[in-house]
Amino acid sequence: MALPPDTIRIRSRLSDNDISIVRNDSNSATISVDTTKSAYKFGPNASTIGKQVASANTGVVVMVLLSIWLVRGVSRFVNLKDRFPGWNRFYFRFWMLGAVYYLALLGFRVMRPEADDFYVLLVLLATAAVLLKVRDYRPARTLLLGFLPLTVFAIIEMFMFVFLPNTVRFYKDGFQSAEGFSWLWLFVFIFIARSHKKQAEKERLEREAAALEKQRIEAQNAALEQMVAERTASLTRQTEELRETLEELRITQAQLIQSEKMASLGELTAGIAHEIQNPLNFVTNFADVSTELLHELEEEQQRPTRDLGLETELLTDLRQNLTKITHHGQRAASIVRGMLEHSRASSGERAPTNLNQLADEYLRLAYHGLRAKNKSFNATLTTFFDPDLKSVDVVPQDLGRVLLNLFTNAFYAVQKRKELGEPGYTPTVEVSTLHRASGAVEIRVRDNGTGIPAAVRQKIFQPFFTTKPAGEGTGLGLSLSYDIITKGHNGTLSLQTEEGQGTEFIIELPG
Amino acid sequence: MNILVVDDELDVRALFEQRFRREIRGGQLRFAFAHSGEEALDYLHQHASEVVLILSDINMPGMSGLELLGRIRQEYPAPPPPAPPQVMMLTAYADEDSRRQALELGASDFLTKPVDFVALKQKLLQLAANDDAPS
């Protein structure tokens, strides 16, 4: 129900000044319409009095309208809607109280000049209560402080009007200046509160910006931490993979070493069989012969004329045979033992070892092993064993492997040279031991084979290096031998070689 | 009958001497021993006409039994006197290949180790009887 703007004239009781307020507001318009209607309700008889009452209470209407404006301003200033919605609802409808109050004034035909002041006081108290409620908000406190003199003044004024109306008239000027001061105070504080609010707003924005920044940094940190965690996880995974690979390599290495051992053992199987067969044949033969000798001896003893010379000879032979049986039995046992030791994982324990015997044993094994594979192969074996050689503390199965390897290589080299068809060539493999004056022990394995070319010489101790065709050598033999002699026995493994003439490997062990 | 035994095992001598004790004492068989092919050839060169039978191992360091056999067949080719010695091979590697090779080279027999001395004795005594018969 829109109405044209109307002008309301209010006379202030204290200042006697006219204040003109122009409002174009639907609410106020409604009220004024209502007021008018209410005024007319009193009928023709009361119309003159009703008009007087309405006119006397116009100030109340104005105050109600002003209070609406004030309530809106204060509510918006302290943002009451968001802070205390319930309070805001009540505070916003304060004009309703004003409307009821006005109707009551009309109804009871009250014409008191302080009626509007009473309503103003209520509004001020309500505003003070609201500001007290939101006192945590600094501009609200400032505003409260601003309203304080006006409110106190309104209370005192009301008190005076009610109880000491004459005094009011008497101190009219004092009241007037106090009111002026209160208003001035209020305006100043509104100004200060506004600046406080701006500052608070600025601070709030800064806080929000800081919070936003903090949030951004936190998000960034979280992202970074996640990246770090991912990277760590991937590194851990890689480390784990590498560790597993290393473990696999270690196992493979151990398996390779074992298979290298078993391969060299396999090469020797035939040689070993031959080497065991021979002593066993002797054992059975000498046992058989001994039985025959015993028969002969018994027959001899049965004769009337005993040939004591013959009997002595038979007994001597018997004793000799038993010695030979023992000897050949031990020979077979030693070969079996050697084979077992060779195939077993090295215990790594050193034991006093007769190197002459060890070298001889493995020379024969290597030779017969090769013979078993290649029947046309033949070589002259020469041994120069130093009779003064004492037992040396070595790991027998490890040193045996080294010797076996060197012998196998030597036989391979002479075989290769023989295949060249040189006239008058006699393949020869020689092993010699020497007890040096310094106490060191030397074992030399020499062949008159093909020799080692200079280019190959640098690589022969490297793992997996082999000149043999695929499948014939693992390339681990010399590499392992080198480790056994240098790391295992603190010795040295060196070589002298001349291409086309032969090679000599020299093992030196500290005494 | 003179027999040359070629084997790298030294104890073969003791074994043969005891196994054929009676025959040696009876003078039916006489044994000489060589420990390598080379030694056997030396012995043959020195006692050419005396040796009637050679018993040789095949697997020996240096000159093998088969090489020795080849050399003997080369050096004593013809039947006219002095009659070439018979060569019997003795080996632990009794494979068909070696046997064929030995017989091709002119071995008169191929025996496997461990030696069956009863059978060997029979063969030797038979040979000795044949050998002694004409003289």
XYZ file of C-alpha atoms in Angstrom:
646
model
C 0.000 0.000 0.000
C 2.237 2.741 -1.275
C 1.373 6.272 -0.302
C 2.941 9.556 -1.393
C 5.571 10.883 0.946
C 4.107 12.932 3.687
C 5.637 15.484 5.990
C 5.389 15.075 9.715
C 5.993 17.928 11.983
C 7.160 17.232 15.492
C 7.649 19.628 18.210
C 10.351 18.775 20.601
C 9.305 19.428 24.124
C 12.770 20.341 25.220
C 14.125 22.411 22.392
C 10.866 23.854 21.038
C 12.452 23.448 17.640
C 10.531 22.044 14.750
C 11.991 18.986 13.167
C 10.747 18.079 9.765
C 11.195 14.563 8.664
C 10.273 13.351 5.265
C 9.672 9.676 5.058
C 8.777 7.532 2.195
C 8.439 4.247 3.908
C 5.719 1.664 3.610
C 5.875 0.765 7.333
C 5.578 4.306 8.550
C 2.926 4.948 5.997
C 0.946 1.989 7.269
C 1.230 3.287 10.788
C 0.095 6.737 9.919
C -2.834 5.272 8.041
C -3.597 3.068 11.025
C -3.258 6.035 13.301
C -5.620 8.016 11.242
C -8.085 5.140 11.147
C -7.807 4.648 14.903
C -8.388 8.304 15.347
C -11.564 8.088 13.329
C -12.805 5.142 15.321
C -13.789 7.343 18.173
C -16.816 8.485 16.244
C -18.448 11.943 15.735
C -18.808 12.751 19.462
C -15.317 12.055 20.359
C -13.824 13.299 17.119
C -12.653 16.620 18.530
C -11.007 15.006 21.549
C -9.651 12.174 19.337
C -8.042 14.715 17.045
C -6.468 16.429 20.012
C -5.156 13.133 21.401
C -3.783 12.072 18.033
C -2.064 15.367 17.509
C -0.631 15.280 21.028
C 0.816 11.841 20.360
C 2.231 12.526 16.909
C 5.675 12.560 18.576
C 5.173 8.915 19.514
C 4.504 8.019 15.876
C 7.589 9.898 14.829
C 9.652 8.147 17.505
C 8.316 4.772 16.439
C 9.312 5.528 12.874
C 12.686 6.842 13.992
C 13.162 3.787 16.175
C 12.659 1.590 13.155
C 15.406 3.438 11.396
C 17.623 3.244 14.522
C 16.937 -0.435 15.073
C 17.827 -1.211 11.485
C 21.010 0.830 11.684
C 22.165 -0.705 14.999
C 21.201 -4.199 13.965
C 23.072 -3.900 10.708
C 26.039 -2.182 12.418
C 26.642 -5.024 14.897
C 25.373 -7.681 12.480
C 22.894 -8.910 15.054
C 21.139 -11.152 12.567
C 24.154 -13.444 12.339
C 25.211 -13.148 15.977
C 21.893 -13.575 17.790
C 19.055 -14.212 15.323
C 16.508 -14.574 18.122
C 17.398 -11.210 19.620
C 17.405 -9.693 16.182
C 13.875 -10.887 15.490
C 12.639 -9.403 18.753
C 14.656 -6.176 18.319
C 13.412 -5.748 14.776
C 9.802 -5.979 15.863
C 10.251 -3.331 18.508
C 8.084 -0.986 16.427
C 5.167 -3.334 17.149
C 5.540 -2.466 20.821
C 5.558 1.196 19.721
C 2.384 0.647 17.678
C 0.612 -1.050 20.607
C 1.814 1.738 22.911
C 0.434 4.394 20.554
C -2.891 2.643 20.197
C -2.996 2.344 23.982
C -2.349 6.088 24.308
C -5.152 6.824 21.864
C -7.411 4.311 23.489
C -6.957 5.738 26.962
C -6.862 9.297 25.609
C -3.576 9.940 27.249
C -2.039 13.296 26.378
C 1.215 13.467 28.175
C 4.093 15.404 26.616
C 6.603 12.819 27.866
C 4.776 9.877 26.201
C 7.142 9.850 23.232
C 10.126 10.205 25.554
C 8.991 7.092 27.361
C 9.013 5.154 24.137
C 12.417 6.589 23.248
C 13.691 5.405 26.624
C 12.383 1.914 25.922
C 14.089 1.922 22.557
C 17.324 3.159 24.094
C 17.185 0.508 26.835
C 16.462 -2.183 24.282
C 19.342 -0.922 22.172
C 21.617 -0.843 25.226
C 20.584 -4.394 26.049
C 21.293 -5.476 22.506
C 24.683 -3.764 22.531
C 25.441 -5.285 25.929
C 24.580 -8.669 24.489
C 27.085 -8.260 21.671
C 29.690 -6.516 23.879
C 32.357 -8.925 22.713
C 32.302 -7.010 19.446
C 34.433 -3.906 19.986
C 32.429 -1.443 17.820
C 29.339 -2.564 19.732
C 31.037 -1.571 23.004
C 32.003 1.780 21.525
C 28.465 2.315 20.348
C 27.144 1.298 23.772
C 29.420 3.901 25.282
C 28.046 6.377 22.748
C 24.439 5.617 23.724
C 25.195 5.649 27.431
C 24.871 9.445 28.090
C 21.718 9.669 26.001
C 20.194 6.705 27.798
C 21.196 8.003 31.231
C 19.854 11.397 30.207
C 16.592 9.815 29.028
C 16.238 7.942 32.344
C 16.911 11.093 34.367
C 14.593 13.156 32.157
C 11.847 10.545 32.546
C 12.387 10.488 36.301
C 12.235 14.237 36.415
C 9.086 14.434 34.275
C 7.312 11.979 36.462
C 8.399 13.167 39.885
C 9.763 16.738 39.542
C 8.056 18.389 36.513
C 8.758 21.877 37.818
C 12.471 21.318 38.210
C 12.617 20.333 34.569
C 11.152 23.642 33.554
C 13.503 25.398 35.852
C 16.631 23.715 34.538
C 15.440 23.831 30.959
C 18.730 25.205 29.646
C 20.821 22.670 31.600
C 18.713 19.811 30.261
C 18.959 21.239 26.794
C 22.745 21.442 26.797
C 22.998 18.006 28.413
C 20.843 16.597 25.671
C 22.939 18.403 23.070
C 26.087 17.038 24.649
C 24.612 13.539 24.698
C 23.742 13.761 21.050
C 27.163 15.106 20.210
C 28.696 12.358 22.312
C 26.595 9.806 20.443
C 27.597 11.151 17.040
C 31.277 11.183 17.995
C 31.030 7.662 19.248
C 29.103 6.577 16.194
C 31.974 7.987 14.202
C 34.531 6.200 16.419
C 32.495 3.003 16.321
C 32.383 3.208 12.570
C 36.122 3.562 12.413
C 36.403 0.700 14.919
C 34.150 -1.320 12.765
C 36.205 -0.542 9.699
C 39.319 -1.484 11.579
C 37.708 -4.640 12.874
C 36.533 -5.394 9.382
C 40.036 -4.820 8.091
C 41.441 -7.029 10.823
C 38.851 -9.629 10.047
C 39.767 -9.508 6.386
C 43.422 -9.749 7.313
C 42.660 -12.634 9.633
C 40.674 -14.297 6.898
C 43.462 -13.683 4.425
C 45.956 -15.048 6.961
C 43.687 -18.018 7.625
C 43.320 -18.516 3.916
C 47.080 -18.284 3.500
C 47.547 -20.659 6.406
C 45.044 -23.015 4.847
C 46.845 -22.741 1.519
C 50.206 -23.427 3.181
C 48.689 -26.301 5.094
C 47.267 -27.713 1.904
C 50.634 -27.236 0.271
C 52.336 -28.889 3.236
C 49.911 -31.765 3.080
C 50.565 -32.106 -0.639
C 54.311 -31.956 -0.010
C 54.048 -34.451 2.790
C 52.066 -36.757 0.578
C 54.686 -36.381 -2.139
C 57.417 -37.103 0.391
C 55.487 -40.090 1.654
C 55.010 -41.347 -1.886
C 58.657 -40.790 -2.697
C 59.691 -42.487 0.537
C 57.405 -45.383 -0.220
C 58.781 -45.717 -3.714
C 62.345 -45.487 -2.413
C 61.574 -48.069 0.238
C 60.079 -50.269 -2.433
C 63.116 -49.798 -4.639
C 65.427 -50.522 -1.733
C 63.429 -53.621 -0.959
C 63.596 -54.693 -4.604
C 67.330 -54.074 -4.692
C 67.783 -56.005 -1.479
C 65.816 -58.902 -2.923
C 67.816 -58.775 -6.134
C 71.033 -58.742 -4.139
C 69.841 -61.707 -2.124
C 68.940 -63.541 -5.336
C 72.362 -62.728 -6.753
C 74.021 -64.042 -3.626
C 72.049 -67.254 -3.846
C 72.811 -67.547 -7.553
C 76.483 -66.962 -6.853
C 76.499 -69.671 -4.224
C 74.674 -71.969 -6.636
C 77.149 -71.138 -9.397
C 80.087 -71.936 -7.173
C 78.445 -75.193 -6.162
C 77.598 -76.072 -9.762
C 81.147 -75.211 -10.796
C 82.321 -77.666 -8.174
C 79.866 -80.305 -9.267
C 80.741 -79.699 -12.919
C 84.404 -80.296 -12.262
C 83.409 -83.319 -10.226
C 81.296 -84.595 -13.112
C 84.237 -84.226 -15.439
C 86.165 -86.355 -13.032
C 83.644 -89.115 -12.553
C 85.230 -91.437 -15.073
C 88.689 -90.622 -13.796
C 87.573 -91.314 -10.277
C 85.958 -94.611 -11.282
C 89.177 -95.642 -12.957
C 91.222 -94.526 -10.016
C 89.071 -96.531 -7.633
C 88.805 -99.549 -9.922
C 92.580 -99.975 -10.095
C 93.271 -100.231 -6.372
C 90.185 -102.397 -5.884
C 91.496 -104.794 -8.554
C 94.755 -104.991 -6.692
C 92.972 -105.631 -3.418
C 90.991 -108.552 -4.864
C 93.969 -109.902 -6.802
C 96.353 -109.791 -3.889
C 93.732 -111.344 -1.655
C 93.207 -114.148 -4.201
C 96.933 -114.668 -4.603
C 97.366 -114.754 -0.883
C 94.788 -117.517 -0.629
C 96.743 -119.451 -3.262
C 99.945 -118.815 -1.337
C 98.346 -120.176 1.812
C 97.268 -123.319 -0.053
C 100.771 -123.716 -1.340
C 102.175 -123.195 2.119
C 99.827 -125.850 3.549
C 100.793 -128.270 0.805
C 104.422 -127.562 1.514
C 103.893 -128.244 5.197
C 102.254 -131.593 4.395
C 105.333 -132.822 2.526
C 107.708 -135.196 4.191
C 110.681 -133.084 3.185
C 109.895 -129.451 3.710
C 111.570 -126.762 1.649
C 112.102 -124.154 4.354
C 113.479 -121.631 1.864
C 110.280 -121.859 -0.142
C 108.161 -121.557 2.966
C 110.023 -118.425 4.015
C 109.576 -117.003 0.544
C 105.852 -117.721 0.640
C 105.523 -116.091 4.048
C 107.457 -113.054 2.889
C 105.158 -112.777 -0.131
C 102.107 -113.150 2.075
C 103.255 -110.329 4.330
C 104.055 -108.201 1.288
C 100.613 -108.905 -0.181
C 98.848 -107.898 3.000
C 100.808 -104.670 2.984
C 99.773 -104.109 -0.612
C 96.129 -104.853 0.151
C 96.218 -102.277 2.914
C 98.003 -99.816 0.655
C 95.534 -100.134 -2.209
C 92.555 -100.137 0.128
C 93.759 -96.869 1.573
C 94.370 -95.524 -1.895
C 90.761 -96.170 -2.880
C 89.522 -94.755 0.404
C 91.588 -91.634 -0.058
C 90.123 -91.090 -3.520
C 86.587 -91.492 -2.248
C 87.386 -89.141 0.602
C 88.848 -86.638 -1.818
C 85.777 -86.820 -3.996
C 83.479 -86.296 -1.032
C 85.542 -83.406 0.198
C 85.500 -81.865 -3.206
C 81.728 -82.033 -3.536
C 81.036 -80.928 0.009
C 80.686 -77.241 0.754
C 84.034 -76.156 2.040
C 84.175 -76.263 5.813
C 86.786 -73.557 5.582
C 88.749 -75.313 8.279
C 92.439 -75.629 7.828
C 94.137 -78.906 8.497
C 97.752 -80.020 8.234
C 97.949 -81.392 4.711
C 100.574 -83.255 2.759
C 100.664 -81.145 -0.380
C 102.700 -83.708 -2.329
C 100.011 -86.313 -1.801
C 97.220 -83.850 -2.523
C 98.860 -82.689 -5.750
C 99.514 -86.254 -6.884
C 95.952 -87.323 -6.172
C 94.396 -84.475 -8.096
C 96.864 -84.801 -10.966
C 95.761 -88.370 -11.487
C 92.090 -87.517 -11.110
C 92.367 -84.745 -13.652
C 94.309 -86.883 -16.058
C 91.996 -89.871 -15.920
C 88.965 -87.626 -16.033
C 90.183 -86.187 -19.314
C 91.194 -89.607 -20.562
C 87.723 -90.905 -19.916
C 86.263 -88.192 -22.107
C 88.871 -88.281 -24.810
C 90.472 -91.705 -25.187
C 92.940 -90.622 -27.801
C 94.366 -88.089 -25.387
C 97.662 -88.792 -23.758
C 100.191 -86.793 -21.851
C 103.385 -87.340 -19.965
C 102.984 -86.574 -16.312
C 106.065 -85.484 -14.454
C 106.208 -84.854 -10.748
C 108.968 -83.272 -8.722
C 107.866 -83.516 -5.150
C 110.134 -81.949 -2.557
C 110.686 -84.693 0.023
C 111.435 -82.041 2.655
C 107.984 -80.541 2.301
C 106.318 -80.470 5.703
C 102.599 -80.594 6.265
C 101.055 -77.248 5.541
C 97.919 -75.840 7.175
C 95.452 -75.403 4.339
C 91.794 -76.037 3.600
C 92.358 -79.302 1.700
C 89.184 -79.355 -0.372
C 89.704 -75.718 -1.407
C 93.333 -76.220 -2.358
C 92.340 -79.446 -4.120
C 89.926 -77.482 -6.249
C 92.642 -75.029 -7.184
C 95.027 -77.825 -8.169
C 92.304 -79.657 -10.063
C 91.533 -76.497 -11.925
C 95.140 -75.806 -12.815
C 95.651 -79.421 -13.942
C 92.485 -79.431 -16.021
C 93.591 -76.207 -17.687
C 97.069 -77.615 -18.293
C 95.682 -80.759 -19.899
C 93.319 -78.665 -21.983
C 96.250 -76.552 -23.208
C 98.466 -79.501 -24.173
C 95.539 -81.190 -25.860
C 94.899 -78.068 -27.921
C 98.532 -77.899 -28.929
C 98.565 -81.544 -29.830
C 95.558 -81.025 -32.088
C 97.719 -78.638 -34.124
C 99.634 -81.723 -35.288
C 103.154 -80.505 -34.535
C 105.593 -83.337 -35.329
C 107.523 -84.701 -32.384
C 105.354 -82.934 -29.832
C 104.987 -84.693 -26.511
C 102.269 -83.253 -24.290
C 103.726 -82.869 -20.850
C 102.222 -81.689 -17.606
C 104.539 -81.209 -14.705
C 103.848 -80.519 -11.054
C 106.537 -79.633 -8.574
C 106.600 -78.628 -4.945
C 109.294 -76.729 -3.160
C 109.866 -75.860 0.445
C 111.658 -72.538 0.334
C 114.308 -71.529 2.835
C 112.003 -68.671 3.912
C 109.447 -71.246 5.036
C 107.038 -70.479 2.208
C 105.726 -73.337 0.094
C 105.573 -73.242 -3.650
C 103.548 -75.420 -5.990
C 104.182 -75.089 -9.712
C 101.960 -76.539 -12.390
C 103.620 -76.376 -15.758
C 102.447 -77.470 -19.183
C 103.983 -77.232 -22.618
C 100.641 -76.345 -24.177
C 99.466 -73.462 -26.299
C 100.312 -70.715 -23.837
C 98.139 -67.710 -23.095
C 98.015 -64.712 -25.462
C 98.854 -61.345 -23.855
C 95.341 -60.006 -24.479
C 93.805 -62.890 -22.573
C 96.356 -62.864 -19.753
C 94.778 -59.797 -18.134
C 91.377 -61.380 -17.948
C 91.964 -64.953 -16.914
C 91.283 -64.296 -13.232
C 88.037 -62.447 -13.957
C 84.834 -64.304 -13.158
C 83.028 -65.833 -16.144
C 85.944 -65.286 -18.472
C 86.612 -68.394 -20.515
C 88.229 -69.202 -23.818
C 86.486 -72.539 -23.928
C 83.481 -73.009 -26.224
C 80.061 -72.416 -24.649
C 79.087 -75.238 -22.350
C 82.612 -76.458 -21.759
C 83.679 -74.048 -19.066
C 81.905 -71.829 -16.544
C 84.694 -69.260 -16.525
C 84.733 -69.428 -12.763
C 87.599 -71.872 -12.264
C 90.573 -69.520 -12.174
C 88.569 -66.732 -10.566
C 87.613 -69.009 -7.681
C 91.134 -70.415 -7.525
C 92.535 -66.908 -7.247
C 90.146 -66.113 -4.386
C 90.961 -69.347 -2.587
C 94.703 -68.757 -2.746
C 94.780 -65.012 -2.067
C 91.811 -64.468 0.250
C 91.537 -67.932 1.719
C 95.215 -68.674 2.291
C 96.968 -65.285 2.106
C 99.056 -66.668 -0.707
C 99.696 -65.593 -4.255
C 98.732 -67.125 -7.580
C 100.866 -65.965 -10.467
C 101.733 -67.234 -13.897
C 104.422 -67.245 -16.517
C 103.410 -67.980 -20.028
C 104.738 -67.859 -23.529
C 102.433 -68.206 -26.451
C 103.011 -71.488 -28.258
C 105.456 -72.695 -25.613
C 103.499 -73.304 -22.452
C 102.270 -71.911 -19.192
C 103.360 -72.217 -15.599
C 101.117 -71.347 -12.663
C 102.845 -70.725 -9.367
C 101.020 -71.038 -6.065
C 102.862 -69.545 -3.128
C 101.621 -70.189 0.365
C 103.102 -68.604 3.461
C 104.760 -71.196 5.685
C 108.204 -118.147 -23.350
C 109.186 -114.579 -22.650
C 106.363 -112.216 -21.847
C 106.667 -108.444 -21.494
C 104.060 -106.854 -19.261
C 103.527 -103.128 -19.796
C 101.580 -101.260 -17.108
C 102.092 -98.005 -15.258
C 100.981 -99.641 -12.020
C 104.131 -100.847 -10.248
C 102.345 -103.518 -8.246
C 101.445 -105.379 -11.421
C 104.880 -106.929 -11.223
C 104.334 -108.384 -7.777
C 100.906 -109.589 -8.782
C 102.095 -111.380 -11.930
C 105.078 -112.869 -10.175
C 102.827 -114.387 -7.566
C 100.020 -115.392 -9.865
C 102.419 -117.247 -12.102
C 104.747 -118.415 -9.378
C 104.576 -122.061 -10.361
C 104.937 -121.369 -14.078
C 107.879 -119.057 -13.454
C 109.521 -121.604 -11.184
C 108.768 -124.331 -13.695
C 110.419 -122.218 -16.377
C 107.328 -122.314 -18.582
C 106.866 -118.534 -18.465
C 109.338 -115.752 -18.069
C 108.156 -112.232 -17.300
C 109.708 -108.867 -17.932
C 108.066 -105.630 -16.884
C 107.903 -102.123 -18.300
C 106.069 -99.214 -16.703
C 105.438 -97.210 -19.825
C 105.181 -97.554 -23.564
C 108.549 -95.917 -23.990
C 110.186 -98.302 -21.564
C 108.573 -101.217 -23.365
C 109.985 -100.090 -26.701
C 113.450 -99.741 -25.169
C 113.192 -103.217 -23.779
C 112.078 -104.609 -27.137
C 114.978 -102.954 -28.889
C 117.362 -104.604 -26.495
C 115.686 -107.999 -26.392
C 114.108 -108.052 -29.826
C 113.925 -111.702 -30.614
C 113.336 -112.910 -27.076
C 109.917 -111.468 -26.432
C 107.102 -113.584 -27.785
C 104.132 -111.917 -26.147
C 103.413 -108.445 -24.949
C 100.630 -107.775 -22.425
C 99.970 -104.084 -22.423
C 97.707 -101.717 -20.563
C 96.058 -99.082 -22.738
C 95.767 -96.169 -20.370
C 99.231 -95.067 -19.414
C 100.769 -91.645 -19.039
C 102.883 -90.819 -22.039
C 102.702 -93.380 -24.796
C 99.451 -95.279 -24.574
C 99.071 -99.011 -25.133
C 97.500 -98.442 -28.509
C 100.356 -96.218 -29.597
C 102.789 -98.874 -28.429
C 100.889 -101.457 -30.436
C 101.094 -99.241 -33.504
C 104.815 -98.755 -33.069
C 105.457 -102.466 -32.668
C 103.433 -103.308 -35.755
C 105.386 -100.640 -37.596
C 108.776 -101.860 -36.458
C 108.110 -105.568 -36.775
C 105.929 -105.810 -39.834
C 106.705 -109.066 -41.480
C 106.171 -112.676 -40.539
C 109.695 -113.863 -41.484
C 112.061 -114.398 -38.586
C 112.339 -113.043 -36.094
C 108.657 -113.558 -35.641
C 106.828 -110.425 -34.474
C 105.651 -110.590 -30.877
C 101.966 -111.019 -30.231
C 100.363 -108.159 -28.394
C 97.463 -108.611 -25.998
C 95.742 -105.510 -24.730
C 94.569 -105.190 -21.164
C 92.316 -102.314 -20.204
C 89.855 -101.083 -17.667
C 88.019 -99.127 -20.368
C 86.436 -102.059 -22.113
C 84.428 -100.117 -24.663
C 83.715 -101.336 -28.171
C 85.605 -98.468 -29.708
C 88.873 -99.323 -27.992
C 88.471 -103.004 -28.787
C 87.863 -102.340 -32.463
C 90.800 -99.939 -32.587
C 93.089 -102.433 -30.874
C 92.120 -105.297 -33.167
C 92.514 -103.079 -36.218
C 95.997 -102.190 -35.079
C 96.810 -105.897 -34.918
C 96.264 -106.872 -31.316
C 95.914 -110.567 -30.949
C 93.540 -110.289 -28.035
C 91.656 -107.767 -25.959
C 91.220 -108.455 -22.254
C 89.413 -106.337 -19.703
C 90.473 -105.506 -16.218
C 89.984 -106.876 -13.633
C 92.004 -109.628 -15.211
C 90.650 -113.140 -15.032
C 93.949 -114.773 -14.144
C 92.621 -118.320 -14.540
C 91.656 -117.636 -18.146
C 94.849 -115.703 -18.773
C 96.952 -118.509 -17.391
C 95.251 -120.984 -19.725
C 95.830 -118.765 -22.712
C 99.438 -118.166 -21.814
C 100.171 -121.838 -21.168
C 98.570 -122.770 -24.462
C 100.649 -120.185 -26.259
C 103.733 -121.375 -24.405
C 103.051 -124.953 -25.438
C 102.673 -123.880 -29.074
C 105.742 -121.699 -28.777
C 107.840 -124.413 -27.242
C 106.630 -127.127 -29.579
C 108.685 -126.221 -32.668
C 111.913 -125.547 -30.815
